[in-house]
CSV table of C-alpha atoms in Angstrom, one decimal:
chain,number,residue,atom,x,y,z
D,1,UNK,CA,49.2,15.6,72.1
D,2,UNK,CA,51.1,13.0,74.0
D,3,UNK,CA,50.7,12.6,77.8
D,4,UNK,CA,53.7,12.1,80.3
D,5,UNK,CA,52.7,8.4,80.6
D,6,UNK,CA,52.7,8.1,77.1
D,7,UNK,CA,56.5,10.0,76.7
D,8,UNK,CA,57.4,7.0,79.8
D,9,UNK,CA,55.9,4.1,77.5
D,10,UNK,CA,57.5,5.1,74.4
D,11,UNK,CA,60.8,4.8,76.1
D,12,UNK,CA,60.1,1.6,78.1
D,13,UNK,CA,59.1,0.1,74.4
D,14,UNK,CA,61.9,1.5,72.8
D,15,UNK,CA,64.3,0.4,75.9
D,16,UNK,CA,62.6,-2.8,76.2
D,17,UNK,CA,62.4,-4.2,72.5
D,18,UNK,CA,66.2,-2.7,71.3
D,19,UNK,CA,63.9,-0.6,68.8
D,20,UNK,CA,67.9,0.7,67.7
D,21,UNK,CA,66.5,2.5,64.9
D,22,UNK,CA,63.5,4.1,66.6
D,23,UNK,CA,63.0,7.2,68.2
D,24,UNK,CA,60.3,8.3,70.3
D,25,UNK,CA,58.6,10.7,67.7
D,26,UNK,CA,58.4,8.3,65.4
D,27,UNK,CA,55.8,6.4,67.4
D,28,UNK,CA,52.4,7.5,66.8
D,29,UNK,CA,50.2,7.0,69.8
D,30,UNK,CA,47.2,5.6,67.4
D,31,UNK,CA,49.1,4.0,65.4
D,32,UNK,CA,49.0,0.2,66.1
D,33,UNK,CA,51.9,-1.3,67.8
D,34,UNK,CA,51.9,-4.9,66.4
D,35,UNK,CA,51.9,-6.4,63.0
D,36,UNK,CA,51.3,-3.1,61.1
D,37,UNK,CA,52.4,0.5,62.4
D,38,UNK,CA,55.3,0.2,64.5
D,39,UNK,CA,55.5,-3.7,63.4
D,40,UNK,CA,56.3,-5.8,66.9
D,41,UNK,CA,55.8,-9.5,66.8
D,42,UNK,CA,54.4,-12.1,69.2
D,43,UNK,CA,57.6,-12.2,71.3
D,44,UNK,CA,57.4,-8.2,71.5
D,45,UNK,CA,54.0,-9.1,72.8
D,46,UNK,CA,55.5,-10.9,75.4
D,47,UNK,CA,58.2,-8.9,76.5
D,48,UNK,CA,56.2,-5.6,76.7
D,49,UNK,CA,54.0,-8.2,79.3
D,50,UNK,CA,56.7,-8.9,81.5
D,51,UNK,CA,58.3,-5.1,81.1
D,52,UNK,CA,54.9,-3.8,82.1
D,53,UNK,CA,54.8,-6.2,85.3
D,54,UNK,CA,58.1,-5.1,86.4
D,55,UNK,CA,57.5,-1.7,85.9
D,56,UNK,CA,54.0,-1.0,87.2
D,57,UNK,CA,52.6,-4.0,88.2
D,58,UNK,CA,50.1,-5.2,85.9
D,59,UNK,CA,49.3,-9.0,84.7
D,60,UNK,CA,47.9,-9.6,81.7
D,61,UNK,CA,46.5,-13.0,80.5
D,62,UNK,CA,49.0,-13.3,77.6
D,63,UNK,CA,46.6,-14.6,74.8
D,64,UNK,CA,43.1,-13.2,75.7
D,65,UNK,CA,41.0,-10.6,73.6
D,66,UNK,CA,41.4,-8.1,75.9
D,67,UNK,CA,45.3,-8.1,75.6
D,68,UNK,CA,44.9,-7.4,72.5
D,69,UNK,CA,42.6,-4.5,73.1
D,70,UNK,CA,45.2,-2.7,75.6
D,71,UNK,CA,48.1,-3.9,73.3
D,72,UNK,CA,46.6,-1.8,70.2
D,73,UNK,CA,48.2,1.3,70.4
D,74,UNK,CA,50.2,3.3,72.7
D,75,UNK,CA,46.5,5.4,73.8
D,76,UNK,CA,45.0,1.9,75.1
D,77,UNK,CA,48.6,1.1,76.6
D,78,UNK,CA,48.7,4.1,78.6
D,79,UNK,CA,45.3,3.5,79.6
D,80,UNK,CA,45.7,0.2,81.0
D,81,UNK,CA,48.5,1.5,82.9
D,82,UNK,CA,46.3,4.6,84.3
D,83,UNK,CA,43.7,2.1,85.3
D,84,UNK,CA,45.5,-0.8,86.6
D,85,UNK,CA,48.9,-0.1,88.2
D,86,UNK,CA,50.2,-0.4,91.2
D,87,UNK,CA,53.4,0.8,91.3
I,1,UNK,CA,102.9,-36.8,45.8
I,2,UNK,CA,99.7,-34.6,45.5
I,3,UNK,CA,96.4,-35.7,47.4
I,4,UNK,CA,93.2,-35.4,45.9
I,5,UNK,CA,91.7,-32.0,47.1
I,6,UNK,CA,88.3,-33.3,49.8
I,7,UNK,CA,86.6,-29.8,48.3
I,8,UNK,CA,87.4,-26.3,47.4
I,9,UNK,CA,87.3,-23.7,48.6
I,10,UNK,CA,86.0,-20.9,46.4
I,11,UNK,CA,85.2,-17.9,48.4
I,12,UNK,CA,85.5,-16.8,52.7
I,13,UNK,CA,84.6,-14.2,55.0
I,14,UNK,CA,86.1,-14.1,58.2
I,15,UNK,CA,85.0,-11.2,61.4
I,16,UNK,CA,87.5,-10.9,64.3
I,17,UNK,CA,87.0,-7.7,66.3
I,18,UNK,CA,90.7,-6.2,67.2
I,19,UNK,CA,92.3,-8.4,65.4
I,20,UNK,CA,95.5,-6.2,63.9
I,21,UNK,CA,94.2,-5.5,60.2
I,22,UNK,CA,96.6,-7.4,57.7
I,23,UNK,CA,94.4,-5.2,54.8
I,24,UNK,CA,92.9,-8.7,54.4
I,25,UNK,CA,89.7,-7.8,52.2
I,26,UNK,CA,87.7,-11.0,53.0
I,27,UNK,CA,88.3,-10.0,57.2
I,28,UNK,CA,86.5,-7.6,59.1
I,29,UNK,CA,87.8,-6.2,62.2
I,30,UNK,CA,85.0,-4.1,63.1
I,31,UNK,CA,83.7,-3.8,66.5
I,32,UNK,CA,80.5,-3.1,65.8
I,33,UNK,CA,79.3,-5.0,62.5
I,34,UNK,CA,76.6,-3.3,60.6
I,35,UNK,CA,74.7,-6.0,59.7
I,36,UNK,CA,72.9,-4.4,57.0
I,37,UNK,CA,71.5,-7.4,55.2
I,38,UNK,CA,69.0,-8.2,57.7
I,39,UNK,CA,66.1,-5.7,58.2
I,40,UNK,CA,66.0,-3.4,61.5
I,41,UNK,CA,63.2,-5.4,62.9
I,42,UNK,CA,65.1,-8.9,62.9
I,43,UNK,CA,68.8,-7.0,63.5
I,44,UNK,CA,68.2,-5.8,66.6
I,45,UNK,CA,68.1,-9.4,68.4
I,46,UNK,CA,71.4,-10.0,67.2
I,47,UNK,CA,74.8,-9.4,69.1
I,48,UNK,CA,77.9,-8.6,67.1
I,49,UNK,CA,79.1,-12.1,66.0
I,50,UNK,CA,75.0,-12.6,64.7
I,51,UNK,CA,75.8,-9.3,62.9
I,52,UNK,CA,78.7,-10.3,61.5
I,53,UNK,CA,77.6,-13.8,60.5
I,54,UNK,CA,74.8,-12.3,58.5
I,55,UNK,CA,77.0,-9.8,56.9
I,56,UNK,CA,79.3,-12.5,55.9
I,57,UNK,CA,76.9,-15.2,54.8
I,58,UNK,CA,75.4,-12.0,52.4
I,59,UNK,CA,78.8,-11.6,51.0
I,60,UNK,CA,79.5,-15.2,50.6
I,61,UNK,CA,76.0,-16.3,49.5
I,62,UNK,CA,74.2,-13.4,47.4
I,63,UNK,CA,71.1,-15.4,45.8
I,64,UNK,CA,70.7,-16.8,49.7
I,65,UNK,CA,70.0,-20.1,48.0
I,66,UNK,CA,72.9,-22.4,49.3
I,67,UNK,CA,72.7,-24.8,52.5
I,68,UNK,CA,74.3,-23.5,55.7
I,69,UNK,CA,76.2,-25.6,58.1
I,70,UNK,CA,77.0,-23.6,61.3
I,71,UNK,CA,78.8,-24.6,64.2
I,72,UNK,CA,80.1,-23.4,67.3
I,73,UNK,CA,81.0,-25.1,70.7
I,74,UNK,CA,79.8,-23.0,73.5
I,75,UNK,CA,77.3,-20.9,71.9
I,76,UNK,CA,76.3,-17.3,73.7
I,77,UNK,CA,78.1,-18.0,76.6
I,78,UNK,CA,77.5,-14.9,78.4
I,79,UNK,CA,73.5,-14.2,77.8
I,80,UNK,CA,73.3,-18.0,78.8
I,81,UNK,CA,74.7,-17.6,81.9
I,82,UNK,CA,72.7,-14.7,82.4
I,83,UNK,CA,69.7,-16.5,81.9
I,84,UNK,CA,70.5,-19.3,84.3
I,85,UNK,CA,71.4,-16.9,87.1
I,86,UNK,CA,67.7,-15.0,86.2
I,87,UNK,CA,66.2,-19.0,86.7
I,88,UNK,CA,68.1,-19.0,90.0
I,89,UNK,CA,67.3,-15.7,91.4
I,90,UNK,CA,63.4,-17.1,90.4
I,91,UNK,CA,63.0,-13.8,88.1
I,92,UNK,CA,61.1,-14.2,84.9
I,93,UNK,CA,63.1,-14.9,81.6
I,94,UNK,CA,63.4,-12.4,78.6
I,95,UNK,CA,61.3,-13.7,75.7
I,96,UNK,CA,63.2,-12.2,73.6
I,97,UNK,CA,66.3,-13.4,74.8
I,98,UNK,CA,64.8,-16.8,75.6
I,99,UNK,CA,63.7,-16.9,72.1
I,100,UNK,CA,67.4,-16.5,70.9
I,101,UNK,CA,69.1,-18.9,73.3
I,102,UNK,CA,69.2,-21.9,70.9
I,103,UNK,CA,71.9,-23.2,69.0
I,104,UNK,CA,70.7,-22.7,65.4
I,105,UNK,CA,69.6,-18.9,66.6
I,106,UNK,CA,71.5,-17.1,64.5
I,107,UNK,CA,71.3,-18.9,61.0
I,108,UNK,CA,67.4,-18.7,62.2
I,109,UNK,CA,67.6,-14.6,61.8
I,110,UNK,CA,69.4,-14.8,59.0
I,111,UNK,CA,67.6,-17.5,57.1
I,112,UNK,CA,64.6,-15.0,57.8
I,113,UNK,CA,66.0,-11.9,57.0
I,114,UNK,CA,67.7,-13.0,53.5
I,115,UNK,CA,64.5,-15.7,52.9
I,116,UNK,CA,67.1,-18.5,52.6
I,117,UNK,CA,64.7,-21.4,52.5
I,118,UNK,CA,67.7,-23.9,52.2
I,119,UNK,CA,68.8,-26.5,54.9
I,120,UNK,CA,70.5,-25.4,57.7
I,121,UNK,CA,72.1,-27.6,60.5
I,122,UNK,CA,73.6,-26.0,64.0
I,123,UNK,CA,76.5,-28.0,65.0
I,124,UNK,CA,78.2,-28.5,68.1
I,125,UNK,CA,81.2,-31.1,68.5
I,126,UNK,CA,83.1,-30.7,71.6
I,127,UNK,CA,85.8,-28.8,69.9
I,128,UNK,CA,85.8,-30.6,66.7
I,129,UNK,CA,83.7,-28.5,64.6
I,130,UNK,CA,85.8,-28.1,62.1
I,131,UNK,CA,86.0,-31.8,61.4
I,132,UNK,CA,82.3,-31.9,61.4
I,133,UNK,CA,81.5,-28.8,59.2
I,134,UNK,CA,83.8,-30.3,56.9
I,135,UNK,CA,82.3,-34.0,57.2
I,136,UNK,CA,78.6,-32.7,57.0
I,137,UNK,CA,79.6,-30.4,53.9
I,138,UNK,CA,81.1,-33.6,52.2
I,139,UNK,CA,78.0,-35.4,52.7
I,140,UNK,CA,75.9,-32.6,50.8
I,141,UNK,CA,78.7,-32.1,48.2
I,142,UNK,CA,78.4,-35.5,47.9
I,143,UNK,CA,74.9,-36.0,47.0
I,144,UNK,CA,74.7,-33.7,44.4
I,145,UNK,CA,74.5,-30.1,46.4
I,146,UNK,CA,77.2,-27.7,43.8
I,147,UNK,CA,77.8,-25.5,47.0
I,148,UNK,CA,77.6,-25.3,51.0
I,149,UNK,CA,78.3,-22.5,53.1
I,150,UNK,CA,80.1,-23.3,55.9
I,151,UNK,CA,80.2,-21.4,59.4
I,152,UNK,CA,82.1,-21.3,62.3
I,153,UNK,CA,81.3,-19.4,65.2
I,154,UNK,CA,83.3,-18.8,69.0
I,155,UNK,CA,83.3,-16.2,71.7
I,156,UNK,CA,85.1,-16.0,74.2
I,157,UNK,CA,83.8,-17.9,77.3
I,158,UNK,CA,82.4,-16.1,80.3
I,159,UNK,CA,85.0,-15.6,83.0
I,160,UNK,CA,83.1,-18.0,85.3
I,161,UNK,CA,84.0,-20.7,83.6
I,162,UNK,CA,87.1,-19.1,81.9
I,163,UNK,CA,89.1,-21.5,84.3
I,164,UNK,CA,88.1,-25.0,83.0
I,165,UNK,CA,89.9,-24.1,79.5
I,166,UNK,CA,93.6,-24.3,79.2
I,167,UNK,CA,93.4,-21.6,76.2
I,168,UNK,CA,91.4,-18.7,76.0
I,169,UNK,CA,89.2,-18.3,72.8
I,170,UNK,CA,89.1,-15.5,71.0
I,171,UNK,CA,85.6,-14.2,69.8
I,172,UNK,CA,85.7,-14.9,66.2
I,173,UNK,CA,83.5,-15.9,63.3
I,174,UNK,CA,84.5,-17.7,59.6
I,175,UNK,CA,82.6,-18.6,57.2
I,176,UNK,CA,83.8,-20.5,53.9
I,177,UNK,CA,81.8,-21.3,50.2
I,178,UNK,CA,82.8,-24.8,49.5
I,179,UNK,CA,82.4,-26.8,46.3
I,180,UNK,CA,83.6,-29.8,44.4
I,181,UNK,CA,84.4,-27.9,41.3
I,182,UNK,CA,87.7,-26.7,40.9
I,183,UNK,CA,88.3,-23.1,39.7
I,184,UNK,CA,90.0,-20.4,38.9
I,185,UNK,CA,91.4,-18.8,42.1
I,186,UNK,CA,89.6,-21.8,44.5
I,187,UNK,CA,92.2,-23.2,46.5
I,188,UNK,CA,92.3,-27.0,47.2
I,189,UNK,CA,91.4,-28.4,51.0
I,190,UNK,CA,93.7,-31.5,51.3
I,191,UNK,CA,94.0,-33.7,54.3
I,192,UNK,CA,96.6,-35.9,55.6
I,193,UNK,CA,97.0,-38.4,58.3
I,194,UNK,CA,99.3,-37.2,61.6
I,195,UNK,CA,101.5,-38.5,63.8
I,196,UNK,CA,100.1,-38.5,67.7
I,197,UNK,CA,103.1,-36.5,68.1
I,198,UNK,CA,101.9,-33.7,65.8
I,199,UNK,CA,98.3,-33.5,67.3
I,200,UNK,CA,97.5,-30.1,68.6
I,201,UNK,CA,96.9,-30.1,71.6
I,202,UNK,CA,93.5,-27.8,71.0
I,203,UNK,CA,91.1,-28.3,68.1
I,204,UNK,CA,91.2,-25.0,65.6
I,205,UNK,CA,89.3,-22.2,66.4
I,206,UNK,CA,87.9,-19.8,64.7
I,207,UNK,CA,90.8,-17.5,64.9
I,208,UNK,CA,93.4,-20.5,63.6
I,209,UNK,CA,91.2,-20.8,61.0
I,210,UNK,CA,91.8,-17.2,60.1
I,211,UNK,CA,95.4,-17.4,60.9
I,212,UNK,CA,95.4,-20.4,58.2
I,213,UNK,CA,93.1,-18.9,55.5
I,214,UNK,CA,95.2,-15.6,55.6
I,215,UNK,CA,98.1,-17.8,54.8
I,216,UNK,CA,100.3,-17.1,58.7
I,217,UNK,CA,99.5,-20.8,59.3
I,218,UNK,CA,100.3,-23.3,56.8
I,219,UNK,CA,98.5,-26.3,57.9
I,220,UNK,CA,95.5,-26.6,60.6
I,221,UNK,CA,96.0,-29.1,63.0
I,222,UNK,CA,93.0,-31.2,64.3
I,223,UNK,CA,93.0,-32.6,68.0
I,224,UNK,CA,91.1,-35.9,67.5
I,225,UNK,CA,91.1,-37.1,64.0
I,226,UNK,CA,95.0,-37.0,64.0
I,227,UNK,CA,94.7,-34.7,60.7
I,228,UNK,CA,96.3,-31.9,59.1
I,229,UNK,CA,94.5,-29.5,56.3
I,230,UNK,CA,96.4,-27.6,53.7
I,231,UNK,CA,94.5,-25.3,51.4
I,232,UNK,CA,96.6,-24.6,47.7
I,233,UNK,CA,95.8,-22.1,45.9
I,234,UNK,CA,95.3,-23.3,42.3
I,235,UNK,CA,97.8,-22.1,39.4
């Protein structure tokens, strides 16, 4: 089951990252987003940070273990946006 | 009197959206290239001339085990000035786009995407890249290398600064397999001096190139060397 917020995050990452090829449904929301599963890179990293300061707010230390937690899937991305945004 | 041929040229591929299709094989005229040779992943940070530089350098280079000499003078002109006007308005860069804003960013994707783990050099001349492709690829012919792809690169400049050039540039991309070996169907590359009276007045592009390696141009005309370039098709 995939929540509003989720539906909104899959198309800000699609949007974001020129995923050309990629439609919403084929992101799994436990898959993982980096490296395996969906298979973003560091810069992807990156522009999802600025993408979700823009959007809603947030700021992330860009190299800390708990970026990497929130950056794991689109479950823990949603949930970092539910907890921490401001707009 | 003949002139010893500098190199030959042995294959090209040339892109130049809108151009009116002469059912050239080796020229694309595609507005949207596919460029299928690189994955999705890697793709998707290219514009249309990366595209088509990748599908070309495929075509032209199949084993992806030959050096690469690009050039281009200006660049991505418009996502440069994009970024520079982000800078000023104090907004944060794209990383993405950041990432891709150096010269050699486009023989970087491809070099990736086809595991090409040759040299490659990014070249820009103030207008006389063609003189320096053709330079640097005799230096590697020269030391041994059997083949060099060369690649030139232009699109048109943003209309800021579209006032500062005297001709307007057409968005184009070449690419040539050079080679010291004659062969069957290579044509020659010869050189010879000019007259100061016969100097174009603007160094090649990579549309004259086209015009010249479709055969509607006899000779290219450099700008500061004082040279012409003939290309004969061997018998």
């Amino acid at each position: 089951m995939t929540s509003e917020l989720e539906q909104e995050l899959k198309h800000l990452i699609i949007d974001t990252l020129e995923l050309e090829d990629v439609t919403p449904e084929d992101i799994d929301p436990d898959e993982p987003l980096f490296v395996e599963g969906l298979g973003l890179d560091s810069i992807d990293a990156l522009e999802l940070g600025l993408a979700l300061q823009k959007r809603y707010g947030i700021k992330l230390e860009s190299d800390s273990d708990e970026t990497r937690h929130h950056f794991r899937n689109l479950r823990t991305l949603a949930a970092l946006v539910e907890e921490r945004r401001t707009a | 009197m003949t002139t010893p041929a500098m190199m030959y040229v042995h294959d090209w591929r040339a892109w130049q959206p809108g151009r009116r299709d002469m059912s050239q094989p080796r020229l694309s005229v595609a507005e949207k290239p596919a460029g299928s040779h690189v994955p999705a992943m890697l793709r998707r940070r290219l514009t249309g001339i990366g595209r088509a530089l990748c599908d070309m350098l495929a075509e032209l280079d199949a084993n992806a085990d030959c050096p690469l000499l690009y050039a281009s003078r200006h660049g991505d002109g418009e996502r440069t000035l994009e970024m520079l006007n982000t800078l000023a308005e104090e907004a944060p860069l794209s990383p993405a786009r950041f990432g891709l804003s150096v010269h050699n960013a486009i023989p970087g994707v491809y070099s990736i995407g086809r595991g090409n783990r040759r040299t490659q050099q990014a070249i820009a001349a103030s207008g006389d890249e063609f003189a320096a492709l053709l330079v640097e690829a005799q230096g590697y012919l020269a030391q041994g290398e059997p083949t060099v792809i060369i690649a030139f690169a232009e699109q048109a400049i943003p209309a800021r600064f579209a006032a500062h050039f005297t001709t307007p540039i057409d968005t184009a991309a070449v690419a040539l397999r050079v080679s010291l070996t004659p062969a069957h169907n290579a044509w020659a590359l010869t050189s010879r001096p000019l007259a100061s009276d016969d100097t174009a007045e603007d160094s090649p592009q990579p549309s004259d190139l086209i015009d010249w390696l479709c055969g509607t141009r006899d000779e290219l005309h450099c700008h500061r060397p004082r040279q012409a370039w003939s290309l004969v098709r061997a018998e």
